[in-house]
Amino acid sequence: MTTIVTASRGRVAAYHLTGLGLGAAFPVLYVWGIQPATHIPVWAKAVFLAAACVGLVLFLSAGFRILRILSTQGSWKVSVSRDRLFWETAISHPQFPLDIPLAQIAEVARIETITEGSDKETMIETTFEIRQRDGSVRVIAQDNAGINPHRVFRVLADYDVPYRHYECDKRSRANPNK
């Protein structure tokens, strides 16, 4: 029996919508809020203009990624059989396609690294890894994979590949009242 996990172009493009929205926010704020205001000093307007330029670059970058994804004719597909994992993507990437015999996979892991930002905000970064029996580790980046690795790893768990979840807490413990 083979299990197939797929993702549509729209679903893959949706990974970049946050960058598109954040990138658009700064130029819009500058054009309609900062630039016409007469009470804001010139040096502050210059700082906001620089932020708007960075936002515009982010917006264009995310927009071109989305257009590239939507215009591709391939597919994002993962096939898992009782002896192989085959992961293919529509957009070429050095990490994909991935073809690994299940016998070579020691475990798959989701690693959540918890950190504290400069504003004391808790941030969680999730990393997905395929750990092989020879000691090598393949880190799967979700935006390159096109399919959420968690979905694929759950399928691998059905084929008796151990799926582990690790948490690495790197927050400072200076304030014991947290």
Coordinates of C-alpha atoms in Angstrom, one line a residue:
M1 CA 0.0 0.0 0.0
T2 CA 1.2 3.5 -0.9
T3 CA 0.2 6.6 0.9
I4 CA 0.3 9.9 -1.1
V5 CA 0.3 13.3 0.4
T6 CA -0.2 16.2 -2.0
A7 CA -0.4 20.0 -1.8
S8 CA -2.0 22.4 -4.3
R9 CA -0.2 25.4 -5.8
G10 CA -2.5 27.6 -3.8
R11 CA -1.7 25.9 -0.5
V12 CA 2.0 26.2 -1.2
A13 CA 1.7 29.9 -2.3
A14 CA -0.2 30.6 1.0
Y15 CA 3.1 30.1 2.9
H16 CA 4.2 33.5 1.5
L17 CA 1.1 35.5 2.2
T18 CA 2.4 36.8 5.5
G19 CA 5.5 38.3 3.8
L20 CA 3.3 39.8 1.2
G21 CA 1.0 41.4 3.8
L22 CA 3.8 42.6 6.0
G23 CA 5.8 43.9 3.1
A24 CA 2.7 45.9 1.9
A25 CA 2.0 47.4 5.3
F26 CA 5.1 49.7 5.5
P27 CA 4.8 51.4 2.1
V28 CA 1.0 51.9 2.6
L29 CA 1.6 53.4 6.1
Y30 CA 4.3 55.7 4.7
V31 CA 2.3 56.9 1.7
W32 CA -1.0 57.5 3.5
G33 CA 0.1 58.2 7.1
I34 CA 3.6 59.5 7.4
Q35 CA 4.5 61.4 4.2
P36 CA 1.5 63.8 4.2
A37 CA 1.8 64.6 7.9
T38 CA 3.2 68.0 8.5
H39 CA 4.0 67.6 12.2
I40 CA 6.5 64.8 11.7
P41 CA 10.2 65.9 11.5
V42 CA 12.1 65.3 8.3
W43 CA 14.6 62.9 10.0
A44 CA 11.6 60.7 11.2
K45 CA 10.1 60.7 7.7
A46 CA 13.5 59.5 6.4
V47 CA 13.5 56.6 8.9
F48 CA 10.0 55.7 7.9
L49 CA 10.9 56.0 4.2
A50 CA 13.8 53.5 4.8
A51 CA 11.3 51.1 6.5
A52 CA 8.9 51.5 3.6
C53 CA 11.7 50.6 1.1
V54 CA 12.5 47.5 3.1
G55 CA 8.8 46.6 3.2
L56 CA 8.6 47.1 -0.6
V57 CA 11.5 44.7 -1.2
L58 CA 9.8 42.2 1.1
F59 CA 6.5 42.6 -0.7
L60 CA 8.1 42.2 -4.2
S61 CA 10.1 39.2 -3.0
A62 CA 7.0 37.4 -1.6
G63 CA 5.0 38.5 -4.6
F64 CA 7.5 37.0 -7.1
R65 CA 7.7 33.8 -5.1
I66 CA 3.9 33.5 -5.1
L67 CA 3.8 34.1 -8.9
R68 CA 6.5 31.6 -9.5
I69 CA 4.6 29.0 -7.5
L70 CA 1.2 29.7 -9.1
S71 CA 2.7 29.6 -12.6
T72 CA 4.5 26.3 -12.2
Q73 CA 3.0 23.2 -13.9
G74 CA 4.4 20.5 -11.6
S75 CA 3.1 19.2 -8.3
W76 CA 4.1 18.8 -4.7
K77 CA 3.7 15.2 -3.8
V78 CA 5.0 12.7 -1.2
S79 CA 4.7 9.0 -1.7
V80 CA 5.3 6.6 1.2
S81 CA 5.2 2.9 0.6
R82 CA 6.3 0.2 3.0
D83 CA 9.9 0.4 1.8
R84 CA 10.4 4.0 0.4
L85 CA 9.8 7.7 1.0
F86 CA 9.7 9.7 -2.2
W87 CA 9.3 13.5 -1.9
E88 CA 9.0 15.6 -5.0
T89 CA 8.5 19.3 -5.5
A90 CA 7.3 21.4 -8.5
I91 CA 10.1 24.0 -8.1
S92 CA 13.6 22.6 -8.2
H93 CA 15.6 22.8 -5.1
P94 CA 18.9 21.1 -4.1
Q95 CA 17.2 19.3 -1.3
F96 CA 14.5 17.7 -3.5
P97 CA 13.5 15.3 -4.9
L98 CA 14.1 13.2 -1.9
D99 CA 14.2 9.4 -2.2
I100 CA 15.1 7.4 0.9
P101 CA 14.5 3.8 1.8
L102 CA 12.4 3.6 5.0
A103 CA 15.0 1.1 6.3
Q104 CA 17.6 3.9 6.4
I105 CA 15.4 6.2 8.5
A106 CA 16.2 5.9 12.2
E107 CA 13.6 8.5 13.2
V108 CA 11.9 11.7 12.1
A109 CA 11.7 14.6 14.5
R110 CA 10.0 17.9 15.1
I111 CA 12.1 20.2 17.2
E112 CA 10.6 23.3 18.8
T113 CA 13.2 25.8 20.0
I114 CA 11.7 28.2 22.4
T115 CA 13.5 31.5 22.8
E116 CA 12.9 34.9 24.3
G117 CA 13.1 38.0 22.1
S118 CA 14.6 41.3 23.2
D119 CA 11.1 42.5 24.0
K120 CA 10.6 39.5 26.3
E121 CA 8.2 37.9 23.8
T122 CA 8.4 34.1 23.6
M123 CA 9.2 32.8 20.1
I124 CA 9.0 29.2 18.9
E125 CA 11.0 28.1 15.9
T126 CA 10.0 24.6 14.5
T127 CA 12.6 22.5 12.7
F128 CA 11.8 19.2 11.0
E129 CA 14.6 16.5 10.6
I130 CA 14.9 13.1 9.0
R131 CA 17.6 11.3 11.0
Q132 CA 19.2 8.4 9.2
R133 CA 20.8 5.3 10.5
D134 CA 24.2 6.3 9.2
G135 CA 24.1 9.3 11.5
S136 CA 23.3 11.9 8.8
V137 CA 20.5 14.4 9.3
R138 CA 18.3 16.0 6.7
V139 CA 16.6 19.2 7.7
I140 CA 13.4 19.8 5.9
A141 CA 12.4 23.4 5.4
Q142 CA 8.7 23.8 5.0
D143 CA 8.8 26.6 2.5
N144 CA 11.0 24.5 0.2
A145 CA 9.1 21.3 0.7
G146 CA 5.8 22.7 -0.2
I147 CA 4.0 20.2 2.1
N148 CA 4.0 20.6 5.8
P149 CA 6.6 18.0 7.0
H150 CA 4.4 17.3 10.1
R151 CA 1.8 15.8 7.7
V152 CA 4.4 13.6 6.1
F153 CA 5.9 12.5 9.4
R154 CA 2.5 11.4 10.7
V155 CA 2.2 9.2 7.6
L156 CA 5.7 7.8 8.2
A157 CA 4.7 7.0 11.8
D158 CA 1.9 4.8 10.3
Y159 CA 4.7 2.9 8.6
D160 CA 6.5 2.3 11.9
V161 CA 9.1 5.1 11.6
P162 CA 9.5 6.7 15.0
Y163 CA 8.2 10.3 15.1
R164 CA 9.6 12.2 18.0
H165 CA 8.8 15.7 19.3
Y166 CA 11.6 17.6 21.1
E167 CA 11.5 20.9 22.9
C168 CA 14.6 23.0 23.5
D169 CA 13.9 25.8 25.9
K170 CA 16.6 28.6 25.5
R171 CA 14.8 31.3 27.4
S172 CA 16.7 33.0 30.2
R173 CA 15.7 32.1 33.7
A174 CA 16.6 35.5 35.2
N175 CA 13.1 36.2 36.4
P176 CA 11.7 33.2 38.4
N177 CA 8.2 34.7 38.4
K178 CA 7.6 33.7 34.8

